[in-house]
mmCIF file of C-alpha atoms in Angstrom:
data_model
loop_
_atom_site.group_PDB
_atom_site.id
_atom_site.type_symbol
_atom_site.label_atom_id
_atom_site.label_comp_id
_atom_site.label_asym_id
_atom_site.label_seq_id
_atom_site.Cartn_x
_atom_site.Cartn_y
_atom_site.Cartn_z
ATOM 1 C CA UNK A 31 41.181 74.804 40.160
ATOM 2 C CA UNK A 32 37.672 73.308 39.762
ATOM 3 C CA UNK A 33 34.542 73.226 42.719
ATOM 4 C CA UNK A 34 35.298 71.228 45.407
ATOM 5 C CA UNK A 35 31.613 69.606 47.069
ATOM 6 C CA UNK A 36 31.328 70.103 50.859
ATOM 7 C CA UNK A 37 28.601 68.706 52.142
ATOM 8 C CA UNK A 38 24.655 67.536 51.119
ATOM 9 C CA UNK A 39 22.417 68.134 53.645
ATOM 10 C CA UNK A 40 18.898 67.042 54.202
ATOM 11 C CA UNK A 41 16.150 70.084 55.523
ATOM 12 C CA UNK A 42 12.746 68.566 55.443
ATOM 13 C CA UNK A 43 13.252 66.081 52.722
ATOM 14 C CA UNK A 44 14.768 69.441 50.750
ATOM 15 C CA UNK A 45 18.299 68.631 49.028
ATOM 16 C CA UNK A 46 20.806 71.228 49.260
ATOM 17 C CA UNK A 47 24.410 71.128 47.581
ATOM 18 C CA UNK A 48 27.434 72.937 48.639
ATOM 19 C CA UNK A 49 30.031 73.475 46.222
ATOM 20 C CA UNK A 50 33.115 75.980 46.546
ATOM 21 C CA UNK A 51 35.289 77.436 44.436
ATOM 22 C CA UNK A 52 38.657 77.714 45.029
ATOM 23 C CA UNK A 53 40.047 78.888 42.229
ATOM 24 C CA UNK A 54 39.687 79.993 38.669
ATOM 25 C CA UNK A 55 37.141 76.754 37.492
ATOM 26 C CA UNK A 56 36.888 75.561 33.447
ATOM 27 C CA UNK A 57 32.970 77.316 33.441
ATOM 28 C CA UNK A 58 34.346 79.914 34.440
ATOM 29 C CA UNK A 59 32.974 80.239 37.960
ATOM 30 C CA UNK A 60 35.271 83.237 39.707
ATOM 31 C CA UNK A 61 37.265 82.332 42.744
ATOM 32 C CA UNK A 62 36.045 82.561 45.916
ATOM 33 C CA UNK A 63 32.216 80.988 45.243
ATOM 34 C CA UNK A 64 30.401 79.189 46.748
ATOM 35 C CA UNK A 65 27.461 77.413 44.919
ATOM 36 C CA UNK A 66 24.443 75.946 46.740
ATOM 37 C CA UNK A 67 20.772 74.025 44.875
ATOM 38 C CA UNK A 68 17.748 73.885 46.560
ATOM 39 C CA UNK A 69 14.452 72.495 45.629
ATOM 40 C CA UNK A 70 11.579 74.127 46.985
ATOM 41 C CA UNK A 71 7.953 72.577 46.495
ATOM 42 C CA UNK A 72 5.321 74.256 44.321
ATOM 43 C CA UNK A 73 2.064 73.220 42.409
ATOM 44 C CA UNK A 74 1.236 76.795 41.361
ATOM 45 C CA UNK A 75 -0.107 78.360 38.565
ATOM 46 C CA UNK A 76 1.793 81.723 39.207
ATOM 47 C CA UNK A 77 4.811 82.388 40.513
ATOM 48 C CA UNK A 78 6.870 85.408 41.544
ATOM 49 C CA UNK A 79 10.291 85.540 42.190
ATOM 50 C CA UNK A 80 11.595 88.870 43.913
ATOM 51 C CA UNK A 81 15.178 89.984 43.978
ATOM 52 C CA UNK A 82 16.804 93.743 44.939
ATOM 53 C CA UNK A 83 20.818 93.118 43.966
ATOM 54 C CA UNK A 84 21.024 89.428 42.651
ATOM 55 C CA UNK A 85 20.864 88.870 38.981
ATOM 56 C CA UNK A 86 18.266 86.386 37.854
ATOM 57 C CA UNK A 87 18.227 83.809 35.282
ATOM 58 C CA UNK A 88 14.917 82.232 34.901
ATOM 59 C CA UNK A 89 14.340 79.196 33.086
ATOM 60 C CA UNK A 90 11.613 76.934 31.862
ATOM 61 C CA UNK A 91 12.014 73.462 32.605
ATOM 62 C CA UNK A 92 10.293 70.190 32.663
ATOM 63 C CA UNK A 93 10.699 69.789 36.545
ATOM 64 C CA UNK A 94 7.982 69.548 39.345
ATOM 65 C CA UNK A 95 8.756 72.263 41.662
ATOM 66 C CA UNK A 96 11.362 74.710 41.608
ATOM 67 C CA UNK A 97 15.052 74.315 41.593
ATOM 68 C CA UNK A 98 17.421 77.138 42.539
ATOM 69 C CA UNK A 99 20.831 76.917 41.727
ATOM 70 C CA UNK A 100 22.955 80.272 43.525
ATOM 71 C CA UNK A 101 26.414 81.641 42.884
ATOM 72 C CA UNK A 102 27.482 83.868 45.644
ATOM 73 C CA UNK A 103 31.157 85.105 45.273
ATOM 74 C CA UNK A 104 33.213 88.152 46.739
ATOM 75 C CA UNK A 105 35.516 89.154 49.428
ATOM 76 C CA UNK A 106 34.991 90.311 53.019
ATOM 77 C CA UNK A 107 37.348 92.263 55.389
ATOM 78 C CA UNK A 108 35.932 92.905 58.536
ATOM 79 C CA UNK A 109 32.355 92.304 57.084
ATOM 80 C CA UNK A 110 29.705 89.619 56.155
ATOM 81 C CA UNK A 111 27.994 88.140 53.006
ATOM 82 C CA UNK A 112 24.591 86.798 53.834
ATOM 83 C CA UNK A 113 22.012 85.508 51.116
ATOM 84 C CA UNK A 114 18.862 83.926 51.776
ATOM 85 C CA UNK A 115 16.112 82.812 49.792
ATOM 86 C CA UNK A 116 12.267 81.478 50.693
ATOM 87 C CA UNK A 117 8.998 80.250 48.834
ATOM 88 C CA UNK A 118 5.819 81.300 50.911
ATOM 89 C CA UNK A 119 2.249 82.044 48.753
ATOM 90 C CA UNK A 120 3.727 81.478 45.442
ATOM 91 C CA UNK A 121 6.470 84.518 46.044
ATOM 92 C CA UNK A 122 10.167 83.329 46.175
ATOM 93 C CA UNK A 123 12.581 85.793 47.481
ATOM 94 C CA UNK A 124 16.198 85.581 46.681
ATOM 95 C CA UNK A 125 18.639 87.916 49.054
ATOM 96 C CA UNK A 126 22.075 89.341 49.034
ATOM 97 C CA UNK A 127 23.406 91.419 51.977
ATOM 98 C CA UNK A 128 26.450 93.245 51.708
ATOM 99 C CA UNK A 129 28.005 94.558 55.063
ATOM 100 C CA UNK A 130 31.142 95.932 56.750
ATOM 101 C CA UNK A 131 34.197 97.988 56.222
ATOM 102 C CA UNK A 132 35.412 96.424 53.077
ATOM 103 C CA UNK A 133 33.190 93.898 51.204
ATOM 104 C CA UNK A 134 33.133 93.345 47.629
ATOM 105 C CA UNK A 135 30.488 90.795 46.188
ATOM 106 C CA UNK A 136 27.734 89.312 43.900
ATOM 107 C CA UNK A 137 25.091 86.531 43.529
ATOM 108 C CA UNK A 138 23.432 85.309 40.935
ATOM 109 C CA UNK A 139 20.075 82.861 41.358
ATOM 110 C CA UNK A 140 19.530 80.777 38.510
ATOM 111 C CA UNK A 141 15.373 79.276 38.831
ATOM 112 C CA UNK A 142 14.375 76.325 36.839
ATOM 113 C CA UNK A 143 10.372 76.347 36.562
ATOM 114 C CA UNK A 144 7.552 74.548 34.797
ATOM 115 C CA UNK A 145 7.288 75.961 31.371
ATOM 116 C CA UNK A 146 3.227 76.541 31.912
ATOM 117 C CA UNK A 147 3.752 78.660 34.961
ATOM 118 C CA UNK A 148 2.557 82.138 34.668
ATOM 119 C CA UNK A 149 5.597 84.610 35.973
ATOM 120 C CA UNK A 150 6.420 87.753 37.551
ATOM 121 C CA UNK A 151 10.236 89.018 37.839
ATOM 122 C CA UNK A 152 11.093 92.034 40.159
ATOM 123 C CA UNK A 153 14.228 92.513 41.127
ATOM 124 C CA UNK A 154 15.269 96.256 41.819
ATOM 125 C CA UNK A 155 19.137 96.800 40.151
ATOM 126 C CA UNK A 156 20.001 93.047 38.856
ATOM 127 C CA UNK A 157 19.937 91.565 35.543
ATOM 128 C CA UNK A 158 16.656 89.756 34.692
ATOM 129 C CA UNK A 159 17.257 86.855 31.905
ATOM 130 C CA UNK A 160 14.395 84.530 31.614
ATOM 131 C CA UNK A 161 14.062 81.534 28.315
ATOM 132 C CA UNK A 162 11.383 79.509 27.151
ATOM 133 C CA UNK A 163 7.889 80.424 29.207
ATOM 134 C CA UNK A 164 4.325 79.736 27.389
ATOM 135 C CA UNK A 165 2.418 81.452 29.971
ATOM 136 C CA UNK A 166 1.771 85.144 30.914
ATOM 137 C CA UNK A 167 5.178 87.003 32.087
ATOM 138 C CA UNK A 168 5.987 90.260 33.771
ATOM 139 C CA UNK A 169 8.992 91.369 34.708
ATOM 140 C CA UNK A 170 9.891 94.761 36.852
ATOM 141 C CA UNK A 171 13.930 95.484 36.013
ATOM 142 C CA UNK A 172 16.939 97.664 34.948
ATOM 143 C CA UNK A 173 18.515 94.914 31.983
ATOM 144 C CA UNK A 174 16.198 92.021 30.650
ATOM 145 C CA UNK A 175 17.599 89.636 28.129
ATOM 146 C CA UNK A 176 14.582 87.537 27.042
ATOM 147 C CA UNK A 177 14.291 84.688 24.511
ATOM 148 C CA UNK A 178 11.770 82.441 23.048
ATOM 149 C CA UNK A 179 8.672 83.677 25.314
ATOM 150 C CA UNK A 180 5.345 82.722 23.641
ATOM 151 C CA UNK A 181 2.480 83.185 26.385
ATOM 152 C CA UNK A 182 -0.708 85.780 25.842
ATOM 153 C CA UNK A 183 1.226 88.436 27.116
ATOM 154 C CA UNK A 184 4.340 90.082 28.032
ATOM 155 C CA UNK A 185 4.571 93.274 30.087
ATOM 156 C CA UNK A 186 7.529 94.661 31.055
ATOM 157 C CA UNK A 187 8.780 97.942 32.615
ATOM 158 C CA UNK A 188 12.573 98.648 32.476
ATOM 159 C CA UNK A 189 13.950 101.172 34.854
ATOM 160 C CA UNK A 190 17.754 101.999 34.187
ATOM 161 C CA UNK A 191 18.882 99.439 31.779
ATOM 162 C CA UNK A 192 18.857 97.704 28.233
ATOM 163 C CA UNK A 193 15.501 95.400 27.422
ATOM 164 C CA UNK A 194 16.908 92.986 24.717
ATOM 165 C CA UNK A 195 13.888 90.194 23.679
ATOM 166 C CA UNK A 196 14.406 87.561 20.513
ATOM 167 C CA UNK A 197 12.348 85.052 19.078
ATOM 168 C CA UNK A 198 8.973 87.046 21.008
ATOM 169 C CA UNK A 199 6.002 85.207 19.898
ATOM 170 C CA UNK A 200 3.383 86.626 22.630
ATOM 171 C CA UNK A 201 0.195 88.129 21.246
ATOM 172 C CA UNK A 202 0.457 91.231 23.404
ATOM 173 C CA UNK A 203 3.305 92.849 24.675
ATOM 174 C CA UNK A 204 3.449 95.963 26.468
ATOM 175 C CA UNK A 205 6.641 98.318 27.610
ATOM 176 C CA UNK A 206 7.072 101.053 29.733
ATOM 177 C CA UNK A 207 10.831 102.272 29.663
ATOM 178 C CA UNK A 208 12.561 104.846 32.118
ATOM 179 C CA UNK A 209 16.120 105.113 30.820
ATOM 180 C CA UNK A 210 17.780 102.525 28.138
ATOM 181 C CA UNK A 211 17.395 101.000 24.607
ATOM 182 C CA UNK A 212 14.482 98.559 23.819
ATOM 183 C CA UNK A 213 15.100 95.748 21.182
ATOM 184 C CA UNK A 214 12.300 93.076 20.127
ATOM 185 C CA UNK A 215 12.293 90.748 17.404
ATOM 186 C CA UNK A 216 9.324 88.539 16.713
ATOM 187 C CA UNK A 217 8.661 85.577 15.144
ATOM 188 C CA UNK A 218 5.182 85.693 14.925
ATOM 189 C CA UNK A 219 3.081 88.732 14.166
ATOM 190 C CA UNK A 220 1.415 90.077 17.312
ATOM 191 C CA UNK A 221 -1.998 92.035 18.446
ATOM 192 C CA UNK A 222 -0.198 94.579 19.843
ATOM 193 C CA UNK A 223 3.265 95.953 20.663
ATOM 194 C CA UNK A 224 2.510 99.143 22.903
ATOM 195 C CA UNK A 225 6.136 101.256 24.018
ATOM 196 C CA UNK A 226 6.877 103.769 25.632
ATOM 197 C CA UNK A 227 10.139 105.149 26.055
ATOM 198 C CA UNK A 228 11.237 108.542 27.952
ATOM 199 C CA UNK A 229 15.190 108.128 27.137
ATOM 200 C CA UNK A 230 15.855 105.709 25.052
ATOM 201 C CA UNK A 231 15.770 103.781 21.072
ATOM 202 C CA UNK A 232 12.916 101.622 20.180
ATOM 203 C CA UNK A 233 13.970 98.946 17.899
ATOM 204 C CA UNK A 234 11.103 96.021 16.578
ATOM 205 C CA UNK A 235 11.653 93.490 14.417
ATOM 206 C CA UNK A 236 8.566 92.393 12.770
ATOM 207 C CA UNK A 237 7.466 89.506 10.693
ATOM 208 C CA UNK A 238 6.195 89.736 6.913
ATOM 209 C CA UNK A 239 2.614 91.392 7.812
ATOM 210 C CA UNK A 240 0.641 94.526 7.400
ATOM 211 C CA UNK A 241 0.561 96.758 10.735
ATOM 212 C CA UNK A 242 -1.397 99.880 12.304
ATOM 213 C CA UNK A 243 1.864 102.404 12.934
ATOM 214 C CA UNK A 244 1.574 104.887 15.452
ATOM 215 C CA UNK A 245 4.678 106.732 16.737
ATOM 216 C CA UNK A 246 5.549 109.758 18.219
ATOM 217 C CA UNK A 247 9.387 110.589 19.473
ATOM 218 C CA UNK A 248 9.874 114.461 20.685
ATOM 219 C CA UNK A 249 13.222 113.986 20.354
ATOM 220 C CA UNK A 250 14.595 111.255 17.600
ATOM 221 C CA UNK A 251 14.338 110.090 14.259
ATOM 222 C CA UNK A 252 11.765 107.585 13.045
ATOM 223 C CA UNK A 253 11.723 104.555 10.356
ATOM 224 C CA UNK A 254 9.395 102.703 9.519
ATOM 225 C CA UNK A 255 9.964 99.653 6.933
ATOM 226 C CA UNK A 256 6.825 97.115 7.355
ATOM 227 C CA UNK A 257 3.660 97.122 5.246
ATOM 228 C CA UNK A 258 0.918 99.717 6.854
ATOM 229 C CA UNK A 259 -2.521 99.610 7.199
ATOM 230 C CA UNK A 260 -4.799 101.173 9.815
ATOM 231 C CA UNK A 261 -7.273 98.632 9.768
ATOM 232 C CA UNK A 262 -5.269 96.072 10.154
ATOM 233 C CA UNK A 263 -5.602 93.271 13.353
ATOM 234 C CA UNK A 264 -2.105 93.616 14.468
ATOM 235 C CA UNK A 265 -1.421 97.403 16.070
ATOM 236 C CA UNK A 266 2.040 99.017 16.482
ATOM 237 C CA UNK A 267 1.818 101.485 19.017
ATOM 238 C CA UNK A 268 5.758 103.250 20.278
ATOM 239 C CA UNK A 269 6.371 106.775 21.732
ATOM 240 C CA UNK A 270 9.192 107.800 22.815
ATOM 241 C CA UNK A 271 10.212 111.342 24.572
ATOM 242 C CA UNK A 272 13.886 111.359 23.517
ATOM 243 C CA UNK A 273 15.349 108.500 21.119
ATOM 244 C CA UNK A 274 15.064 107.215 17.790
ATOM 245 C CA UNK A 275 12.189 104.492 16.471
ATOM 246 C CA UNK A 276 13.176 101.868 14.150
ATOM 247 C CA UNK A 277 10.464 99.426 13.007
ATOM 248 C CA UNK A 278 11.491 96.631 10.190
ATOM 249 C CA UNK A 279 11.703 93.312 9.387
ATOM 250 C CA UNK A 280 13.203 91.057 12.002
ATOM 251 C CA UNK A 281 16.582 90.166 11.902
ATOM 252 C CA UNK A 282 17.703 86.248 10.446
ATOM 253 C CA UNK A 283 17.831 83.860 13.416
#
């Protein structure tokens, strides 16, 4: 059984759309969800979008404003599901509350912003996927999948997850990695790649260029397959307290 639409309602010239699922849906959408969009306004240059449960799925668009789209799903007994979300100094929270005897559930915030919008991701033990920005990003996480992100620079610091990037073409990117595998492939040759890992592998896949290597690992193998040179533009810099290094070519798209 597909979505069924309840009901459109007008806050403040703000659209929101209620749709519930009642069953198992073609997308795929689990039973029991309800799906809500909101547009909030914003003429920003920078935007952060803060989360502690919620996964996040961030997405550059050609829209003015933002548009949220959320999936809240689960079941209750003798308990309550609240989310909430807000836009207030260029900081949009996204909620999920979880409460009572027996409550099982999940939320996921998908946010459509302008493509030239610098961002910053934080969201404490949710997924953070984010496609397509040409500004500055930053993103506080335990998983990241990130794709096709080609502003000055990227900064991210993983806690407990996997940090998965493809198609990277930012000039400087810099990692900081509690616990969990790291995986970039770029499609440009950067300034710098700076990494460090305490448990985890280091994987970078590098375009046809010459590099300055440095690595360290304490604990782990290291290869290195790209053309070296220590006075070249375009520094490699990846230590790593326990896990292997693998720097090489970048993988076919």
């Amino acid at each position: 059984m597909g979505m069924r639409p309840h009901t459109v309602l007008a806050l403040g010239g703000v659209a929101i759309l209620a749709v519930a699922a009642t069953g198992c849906s073609p997308d795929g959408t689990p039973a029991n969800t309800v799906v809500e969009s909101k547009m909030f306004d914003f003429s920003g240059d920078s935007l952060t979008v803060k989360s502690d449960s919620a996964d996040l799925q961030l997405v550059a668009a050609d829209v003015k404003g933002v548009r949220v789209t959320r999936q809240v799903s689960g079941t209750k007994v003798g308990g309550e599901i609240e989310s909430g979300w807000k836009l207030e100094g260029g900081v949009l929270t996204l909620s999920l509350d979880c409460t009572g005897l027996s409550v099982n559930c999940g939320a996921k915030y998908t946010v459509k912003v302008p493509r030239d919008v610098a961002m910053t991701a934080e969201n404490g033990k949710g997924l953070v996927e984010a496609t397509g920005f040409t500004a500055d990003f930053s993103a506080k996480a335990g998983d990241m999948r990130l794709s096709d992100l080609s502003g000055p620079h990227l900064d991210l610091e993983g806690r407990d997850g996997t940090i998965e990037g493809d198609r990277i073409s930012a000039r400087s990117v810099t990692v900081a990695s509690r616990n969990g595998d790291n995986e970039l492939n770029f499609v440009s040759a950067p300034d710098l790649v700076d990494v460090r890992s305490q448990d985890g592998d280091v994987r970078l896949g590098l375009p046809e260029a010459t590099y300055a290597v440095d690595t360290a690992a304490k604990k782990g193998d290291i290869t290195v397959d790209v053309m070296k040179d220590d006075t070249s533009d375009h520094a490699v810099r990846i230590h790593t307290r326990n896990g292997d290094i693998v720097i090489g070519k970048r993988e076919a798209p």
